[in-house]
Coordinates of C-alpha atoms and ligand atoms in Angstrom, one line a residue:
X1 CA 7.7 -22.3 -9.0
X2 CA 11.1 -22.5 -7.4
X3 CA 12.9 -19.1 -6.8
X4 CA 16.8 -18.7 -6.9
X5 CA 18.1 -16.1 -4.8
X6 CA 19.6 -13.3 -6.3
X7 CA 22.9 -12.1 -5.9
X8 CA 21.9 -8.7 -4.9
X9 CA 24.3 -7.0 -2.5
X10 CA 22.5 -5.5 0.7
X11 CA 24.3 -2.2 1.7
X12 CA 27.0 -2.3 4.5
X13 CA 25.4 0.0 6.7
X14 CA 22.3 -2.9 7.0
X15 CA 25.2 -5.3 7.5
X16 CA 26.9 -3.4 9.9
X17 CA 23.5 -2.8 11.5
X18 CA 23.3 -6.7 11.7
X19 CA 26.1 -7.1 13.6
X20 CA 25.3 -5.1 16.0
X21 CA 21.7 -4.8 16.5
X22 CA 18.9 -7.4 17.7
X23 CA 17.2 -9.1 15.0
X24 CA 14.1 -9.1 13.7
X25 CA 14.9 -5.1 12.4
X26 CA 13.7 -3.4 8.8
X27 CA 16.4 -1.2 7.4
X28 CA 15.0 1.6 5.4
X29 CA 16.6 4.0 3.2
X30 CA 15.6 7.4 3.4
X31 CA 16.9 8.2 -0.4
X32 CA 15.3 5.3 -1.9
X33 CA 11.4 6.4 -0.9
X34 CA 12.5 10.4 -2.1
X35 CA 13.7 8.6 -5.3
X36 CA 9.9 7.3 -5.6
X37 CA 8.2 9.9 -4.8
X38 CA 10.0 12.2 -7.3
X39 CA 9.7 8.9 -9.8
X40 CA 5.7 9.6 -9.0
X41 CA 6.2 13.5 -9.4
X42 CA 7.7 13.5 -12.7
X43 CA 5.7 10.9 -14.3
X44 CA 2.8 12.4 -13.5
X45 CA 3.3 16.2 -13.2
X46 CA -0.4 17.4 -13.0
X47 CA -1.6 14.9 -10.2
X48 CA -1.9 15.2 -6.5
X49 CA -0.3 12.3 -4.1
X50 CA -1.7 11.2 -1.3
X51 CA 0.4 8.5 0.5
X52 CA -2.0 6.0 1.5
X53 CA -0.5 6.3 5.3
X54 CA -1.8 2.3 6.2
X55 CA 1.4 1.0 4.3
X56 CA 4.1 1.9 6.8
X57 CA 2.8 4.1 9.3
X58 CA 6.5 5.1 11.0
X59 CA 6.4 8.3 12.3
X60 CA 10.0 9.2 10.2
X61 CA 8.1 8.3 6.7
X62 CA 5.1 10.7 7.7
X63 CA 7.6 13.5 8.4
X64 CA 9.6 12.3 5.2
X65 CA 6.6 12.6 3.1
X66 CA 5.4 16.1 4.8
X67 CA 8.4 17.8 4.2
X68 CA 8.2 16.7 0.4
X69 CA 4.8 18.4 0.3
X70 CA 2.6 14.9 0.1
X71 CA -0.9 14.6 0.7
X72 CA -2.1 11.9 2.6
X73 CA -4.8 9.5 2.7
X74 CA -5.8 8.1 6.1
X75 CA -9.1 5.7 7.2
X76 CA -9.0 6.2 11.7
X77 CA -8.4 8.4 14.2
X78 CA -5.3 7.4 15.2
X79 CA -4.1 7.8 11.4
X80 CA -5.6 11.1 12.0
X81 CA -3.7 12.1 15.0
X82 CA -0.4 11.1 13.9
X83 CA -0.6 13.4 11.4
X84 CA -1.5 16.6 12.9
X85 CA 1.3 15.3 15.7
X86 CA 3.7 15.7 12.5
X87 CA 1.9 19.1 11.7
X88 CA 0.1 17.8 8.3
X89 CA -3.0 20.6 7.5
X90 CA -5.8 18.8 6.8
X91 CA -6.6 19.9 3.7
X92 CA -3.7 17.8 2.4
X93 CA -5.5 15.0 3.9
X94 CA -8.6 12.6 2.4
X95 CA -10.5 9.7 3.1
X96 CA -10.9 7.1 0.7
X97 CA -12.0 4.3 3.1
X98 CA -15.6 4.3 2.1
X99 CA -16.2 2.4 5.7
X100 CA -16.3 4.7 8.5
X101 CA -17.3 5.2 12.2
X102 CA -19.4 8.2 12.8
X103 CA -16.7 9.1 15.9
X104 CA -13.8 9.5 12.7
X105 CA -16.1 11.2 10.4
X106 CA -16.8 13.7 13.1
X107 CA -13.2 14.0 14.4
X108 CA -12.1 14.4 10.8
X109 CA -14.7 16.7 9.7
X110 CA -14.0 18.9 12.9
X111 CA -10.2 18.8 12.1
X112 CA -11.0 20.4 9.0
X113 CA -10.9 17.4 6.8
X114 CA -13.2 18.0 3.6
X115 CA -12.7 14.9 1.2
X116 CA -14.6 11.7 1.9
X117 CA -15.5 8.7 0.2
X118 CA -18.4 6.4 -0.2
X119 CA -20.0 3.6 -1.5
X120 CA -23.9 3.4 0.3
X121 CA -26.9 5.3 1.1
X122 CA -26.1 4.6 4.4
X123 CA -22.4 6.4 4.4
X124 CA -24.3 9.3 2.6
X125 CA -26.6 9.5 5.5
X126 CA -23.8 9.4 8.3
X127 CA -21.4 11.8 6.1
X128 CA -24.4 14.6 5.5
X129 CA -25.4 14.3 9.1
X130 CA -21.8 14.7 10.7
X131 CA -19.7 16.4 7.6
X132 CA -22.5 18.6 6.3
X133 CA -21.3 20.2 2.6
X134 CA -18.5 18.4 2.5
X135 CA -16.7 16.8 -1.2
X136 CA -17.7 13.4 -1.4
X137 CA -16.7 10.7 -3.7
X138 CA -18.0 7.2 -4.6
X139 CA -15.7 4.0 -4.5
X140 CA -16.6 2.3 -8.1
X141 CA -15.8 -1.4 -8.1
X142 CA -13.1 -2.2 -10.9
X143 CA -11.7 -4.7 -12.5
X144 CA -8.7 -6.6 -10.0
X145 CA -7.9 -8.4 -12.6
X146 CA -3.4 -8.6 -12.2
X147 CA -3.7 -7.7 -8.9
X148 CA -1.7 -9.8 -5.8
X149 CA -3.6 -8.3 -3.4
X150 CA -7.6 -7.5 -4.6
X151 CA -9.2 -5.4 -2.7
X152 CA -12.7 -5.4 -5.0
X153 CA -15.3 -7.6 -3.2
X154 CA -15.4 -5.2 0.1
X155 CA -15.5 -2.1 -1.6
X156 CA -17.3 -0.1 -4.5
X157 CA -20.4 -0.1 -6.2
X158 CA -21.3 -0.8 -10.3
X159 CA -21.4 2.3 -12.6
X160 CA -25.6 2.6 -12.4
X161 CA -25.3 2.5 -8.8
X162 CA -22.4 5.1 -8.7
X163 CA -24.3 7.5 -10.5
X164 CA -27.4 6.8 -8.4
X165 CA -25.2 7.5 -4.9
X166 CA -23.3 10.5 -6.4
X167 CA -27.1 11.6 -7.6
X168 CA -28.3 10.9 -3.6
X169 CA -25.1 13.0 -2.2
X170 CA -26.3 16.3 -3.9
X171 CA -29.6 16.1 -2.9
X172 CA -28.6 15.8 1.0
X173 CA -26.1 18.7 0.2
X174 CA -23.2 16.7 0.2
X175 CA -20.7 18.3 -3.0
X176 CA -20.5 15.7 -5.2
X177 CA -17.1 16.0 -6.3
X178 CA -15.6 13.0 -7.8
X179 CA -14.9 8.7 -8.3
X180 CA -12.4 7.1 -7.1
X181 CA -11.3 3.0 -7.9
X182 CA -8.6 1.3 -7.1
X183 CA -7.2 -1.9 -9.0
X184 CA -6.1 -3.5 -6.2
X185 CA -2.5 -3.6 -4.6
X186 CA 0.3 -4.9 -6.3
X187 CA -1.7 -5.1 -9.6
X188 CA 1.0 -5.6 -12.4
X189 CA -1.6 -5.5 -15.2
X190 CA -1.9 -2.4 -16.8
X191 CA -5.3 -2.8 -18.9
X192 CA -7.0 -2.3 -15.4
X193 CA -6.3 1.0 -15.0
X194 CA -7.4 1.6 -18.4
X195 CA -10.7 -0.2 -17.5
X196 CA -10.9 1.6 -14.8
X197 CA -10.7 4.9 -15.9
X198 CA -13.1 4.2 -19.0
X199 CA -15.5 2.9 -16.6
X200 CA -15.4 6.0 -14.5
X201 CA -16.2 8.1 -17.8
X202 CA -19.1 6.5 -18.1
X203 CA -20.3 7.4 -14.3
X204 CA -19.1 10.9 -15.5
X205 CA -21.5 11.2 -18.2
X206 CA -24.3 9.8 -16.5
X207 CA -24.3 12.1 -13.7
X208 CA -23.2 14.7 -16.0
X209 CA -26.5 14.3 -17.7
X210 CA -28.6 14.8 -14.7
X211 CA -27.2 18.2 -13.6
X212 CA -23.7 17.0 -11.4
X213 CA -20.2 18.2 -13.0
X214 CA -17.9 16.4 -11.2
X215 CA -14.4 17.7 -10.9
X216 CA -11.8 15.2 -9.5
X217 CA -10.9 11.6 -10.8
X218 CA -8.6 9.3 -7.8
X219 CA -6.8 6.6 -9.3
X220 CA -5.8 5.2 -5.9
X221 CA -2.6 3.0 -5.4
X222 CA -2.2 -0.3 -7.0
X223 CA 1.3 0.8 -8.6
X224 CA 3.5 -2.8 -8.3
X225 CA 6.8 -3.3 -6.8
X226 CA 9.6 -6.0 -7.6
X227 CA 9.8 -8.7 -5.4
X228 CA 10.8 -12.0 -6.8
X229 CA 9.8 -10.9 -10.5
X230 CA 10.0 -8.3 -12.0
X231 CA 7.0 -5.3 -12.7
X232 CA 6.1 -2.5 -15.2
X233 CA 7.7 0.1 -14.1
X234 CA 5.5 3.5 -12.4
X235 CA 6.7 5.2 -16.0
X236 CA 5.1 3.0 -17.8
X237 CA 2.0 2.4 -16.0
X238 CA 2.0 6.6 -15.5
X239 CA 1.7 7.2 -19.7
X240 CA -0.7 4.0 -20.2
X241 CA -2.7 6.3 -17.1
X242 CA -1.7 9.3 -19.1
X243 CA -2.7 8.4 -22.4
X244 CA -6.1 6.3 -21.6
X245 CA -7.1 10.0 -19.5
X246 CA -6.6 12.1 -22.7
X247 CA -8.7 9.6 -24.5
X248 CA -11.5 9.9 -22.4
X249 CA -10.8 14.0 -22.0
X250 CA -10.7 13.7 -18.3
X251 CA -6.9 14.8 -18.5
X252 CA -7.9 18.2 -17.7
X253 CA -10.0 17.2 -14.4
X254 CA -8.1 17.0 -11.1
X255 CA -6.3 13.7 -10.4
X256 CA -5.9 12.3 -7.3
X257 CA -3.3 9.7 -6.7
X258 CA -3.0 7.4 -3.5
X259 CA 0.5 5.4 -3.6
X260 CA 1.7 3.3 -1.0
X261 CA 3.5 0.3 -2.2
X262 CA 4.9 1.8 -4.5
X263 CA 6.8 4.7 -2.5
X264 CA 8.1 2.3 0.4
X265 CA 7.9 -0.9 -0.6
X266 CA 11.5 -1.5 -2.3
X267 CA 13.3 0.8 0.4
X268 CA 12.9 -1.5 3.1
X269 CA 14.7 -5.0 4.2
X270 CA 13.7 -6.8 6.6
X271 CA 16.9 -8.2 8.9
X272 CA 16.5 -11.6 10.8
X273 CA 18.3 -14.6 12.7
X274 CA 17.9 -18.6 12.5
X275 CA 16.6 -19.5 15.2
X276 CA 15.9 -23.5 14.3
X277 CA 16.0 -25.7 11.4
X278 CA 14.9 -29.2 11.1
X279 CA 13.9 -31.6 8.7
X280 CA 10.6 -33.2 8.3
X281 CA 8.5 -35.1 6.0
X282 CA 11.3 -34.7 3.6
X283 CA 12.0 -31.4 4.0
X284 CA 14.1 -28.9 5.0
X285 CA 12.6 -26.4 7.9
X286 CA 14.4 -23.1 8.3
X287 CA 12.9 -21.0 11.1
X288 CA 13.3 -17.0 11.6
X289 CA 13.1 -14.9 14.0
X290 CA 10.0 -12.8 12.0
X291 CA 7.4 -14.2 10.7
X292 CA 3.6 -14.2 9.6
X293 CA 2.4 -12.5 12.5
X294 CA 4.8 -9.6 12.9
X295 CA 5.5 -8.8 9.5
X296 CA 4.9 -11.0 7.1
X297 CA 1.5 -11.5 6.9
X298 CA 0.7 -10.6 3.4
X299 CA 3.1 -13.7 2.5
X300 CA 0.1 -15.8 3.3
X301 CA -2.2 -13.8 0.5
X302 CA 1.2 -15.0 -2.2
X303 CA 3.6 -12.2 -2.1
X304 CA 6.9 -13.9 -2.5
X305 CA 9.9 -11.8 -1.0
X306 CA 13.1 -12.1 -2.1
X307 CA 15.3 -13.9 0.9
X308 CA 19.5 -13.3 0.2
X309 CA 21.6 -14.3 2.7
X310 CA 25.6 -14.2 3.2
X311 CA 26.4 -17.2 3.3
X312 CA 27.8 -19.2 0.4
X313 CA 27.8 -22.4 -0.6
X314 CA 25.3 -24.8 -2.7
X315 CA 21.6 -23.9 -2.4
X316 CA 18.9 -26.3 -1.3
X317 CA 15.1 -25.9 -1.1
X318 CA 13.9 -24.5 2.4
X319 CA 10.5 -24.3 3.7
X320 CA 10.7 -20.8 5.3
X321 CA 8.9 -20.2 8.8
X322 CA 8.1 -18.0 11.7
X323 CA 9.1 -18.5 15.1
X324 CA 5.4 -19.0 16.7
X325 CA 4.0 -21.9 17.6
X326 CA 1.1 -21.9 14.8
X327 CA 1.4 -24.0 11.5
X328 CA 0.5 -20.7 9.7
X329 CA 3.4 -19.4 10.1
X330 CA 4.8 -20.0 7.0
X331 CA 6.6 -17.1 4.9
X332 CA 7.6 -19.4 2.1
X333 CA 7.1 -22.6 0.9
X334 CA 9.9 -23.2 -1.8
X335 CA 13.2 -20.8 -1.2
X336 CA 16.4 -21.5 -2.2
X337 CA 19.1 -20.6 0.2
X338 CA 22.5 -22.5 0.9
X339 CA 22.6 -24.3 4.4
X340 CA 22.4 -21.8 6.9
X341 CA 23.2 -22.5 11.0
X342 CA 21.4 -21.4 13.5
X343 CA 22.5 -17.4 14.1
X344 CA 23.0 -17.0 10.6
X345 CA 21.6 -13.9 9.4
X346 CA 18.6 -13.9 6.5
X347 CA 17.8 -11.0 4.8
X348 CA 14.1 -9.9 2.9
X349 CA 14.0 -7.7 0.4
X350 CA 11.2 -5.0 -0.7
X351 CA 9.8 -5.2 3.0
X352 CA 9.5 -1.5 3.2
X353 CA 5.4 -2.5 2.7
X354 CA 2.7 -3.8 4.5
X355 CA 5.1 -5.5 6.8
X356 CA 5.9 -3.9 10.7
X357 CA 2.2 -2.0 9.5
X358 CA 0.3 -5.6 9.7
X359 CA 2.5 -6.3 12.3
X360 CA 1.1 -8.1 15.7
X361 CA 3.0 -9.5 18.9
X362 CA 1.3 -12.6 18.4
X363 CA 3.0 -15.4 20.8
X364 CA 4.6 -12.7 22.5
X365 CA 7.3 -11.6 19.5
X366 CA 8.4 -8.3 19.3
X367 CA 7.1 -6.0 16.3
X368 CA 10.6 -5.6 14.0
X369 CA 11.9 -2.0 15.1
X370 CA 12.5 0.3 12.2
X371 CA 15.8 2.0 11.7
X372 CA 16.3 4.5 8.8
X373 CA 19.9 5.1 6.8
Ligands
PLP401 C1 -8.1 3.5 -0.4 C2 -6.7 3.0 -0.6 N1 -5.9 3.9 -1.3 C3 -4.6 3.5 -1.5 C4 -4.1 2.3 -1.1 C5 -2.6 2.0 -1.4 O1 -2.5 1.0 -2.3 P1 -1.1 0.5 -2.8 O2 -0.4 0.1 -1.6 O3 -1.5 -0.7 -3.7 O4 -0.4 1.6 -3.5 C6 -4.9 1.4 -0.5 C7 -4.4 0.1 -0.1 O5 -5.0 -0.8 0.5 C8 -6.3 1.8 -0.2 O6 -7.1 0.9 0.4

């Protein structure tokens, strides 16, 4: 479907910043991400946030969400050590990544990180060996159903087997200690997480039945952020959550929450240049100095940014693309945007996300630099 572009203003510090900085650059705004994570806070009081670290890990954002009093949730060694660089304590930091190398478990566990996650005998095996007695968690395989950006097939494991893994934990003196789903990323239907969360009762039960009282639920992340369209809001996803807990009386267990998206998505825009334009097979090239490969990649799973430029004038379909020399390189295929000359500047909304994170110097571009206002 063809997008207009909206006539959003972009703040004049990021035009300033245009002016007189080199392009490709994400402009983030510090207020915007406290703004969410109070949003998070407030909506639900009783929960405990881990910032899922993968989504933007700039050092500044880290900090940010230290000095707010976040958790974190992390999946490497390098995750790790950026972290205890910023002075995080690791019990404010878990591992839902059910996927690990027995080097991170044991650097983790001799950190002093307690909270793992799994979804195999296997990871049971590697976690009792190297994080002896520590809480573990299975990964149950939910619906993805609304979701941009699935991430069911790789992970999780089917209620009966749940129960059967959480069952094989205790007995190699691993505490047992929760479930944990997630409804994939960007995931703007909210009958998943009610799924979800009745499906994890049921694991409950069953393990509840053979002797295991399990104390934490983790919802994950999943929590949708505008770009071209427009989302439920974390309020109303928060009270369906809210509501569907109470009904299954696992409101009074502890809830673990793993946001990423959702906290920086909207605070950051990506700030680029024309570099070419051309026209071919009937249609109108537009070429940027960012692209798939250094921040955009998640463009090529269907995200569709918002793209506003400056410039007025009467708009025209572009075909949107990287400056690398590879046909992938495509950030959109239908944008609307008036014509724009080479050194013009383009800018992308809601690239606070999964962008410079993804973010290689494939073909020898620079990774966008990040600069906070
Ligand atoms: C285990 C885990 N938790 C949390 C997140 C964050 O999800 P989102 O960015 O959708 O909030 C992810 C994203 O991939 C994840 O894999």
């Amino acid at each position: 479907m063809l997008k207009g572009t909206p006539n959003n203003s972009i703040p004049q510090y990021v035009k300033r910043l245009a002016k007189t900085r080199q392009t490709p650059f994400l402009a983030i705004e510090k207020r915007g991400i406290q703004h969410k994570f109070e949003q998070f806070h407030q909506a639900m009081p009783h929960a405990r946030f881990f910032y899922a670290v993968k989504t933007n890990s700039h050092k500044k954002i880290v900090k940010l969400m230290q000095s707010w009093g976040s958790g974190f949730e992390v999946s490497s060694e390098q995750e790790l050590e950026l972290l205890f660089s910023c002075g995080v304590s690791p019990d404010r930091i878990i591992t839902s990544n059910p996927l690990k190398s027995i080097s991170f478990i044991k650097f983790a566990y001799a950190s002093g990180v307690k909270h793992f996650a799994f979804d195999s005998h296997e990871e049971i095996v590697k976690l009792a060996k190297h994080a002896p007695g520590s809480h573990v968690y299975v990964r149950l395989t939910v619906s993805n159903e609304g979701s941009q950006w699935p991430l069911s097939r790789k992970f999780g494991v089917e209620t009966e087997q749940a129960a059967e893994l959480l069952v094989h934990a205790a007995e190699k003196s691993l505490i047992p200690y929760g479930i944990t789903f997630h409804v994939g990323s960007q995931c703007t239907e909210e009958a998943s997480w009610v799924s979800a969360i009745e499906k994890s009762r049921t694991v409950w039960d069953v393990v509840q039945n053979k002797g295991i009282r399990l104390e934490m639920l983790n919802i994950g992340g999943g929590f949708p952020i505008e770009y071209t369209d427009s989302t439920p809001s974390i309020d109303r996803i928060s009270s369906v959550i809210e509501k569907t807990l109470k009904k299954e009386l696992l409101d009074n267990v502890e809830i673990f929450v793993e946001p990423g998206r959702a906290l920086v998505g909207e605070s950051g825009i990506m700030v680029s240049t024309v570099i070419a334009k051309a026209r071919r097979n009937r249609e109108n090239w537009l070429s940027i100095d960012v692209g798939v490969f250094n921040g955009f990649m998640e463009s090529i799973g269907g995200i569709q940014y918002s793209i506003i430029t400056e410039k007025e004038g009467p708009l025209q379909n572009w075909v949107l693309a990287g400056p690398s020399c590879d046909s992938m390189d495509v950030i959109s295929n239908e944008v609307k945007l008036p014509d724009l000359e080479i050194g013009d500047i383009v800018y992308i909304l809601s690239s606070g996300a999964y962008t410079t994170a993804y973010a290689s110097r494939f073909n020898g571009f620079p990774i966008p630099k990040t600069y906070f206002y």
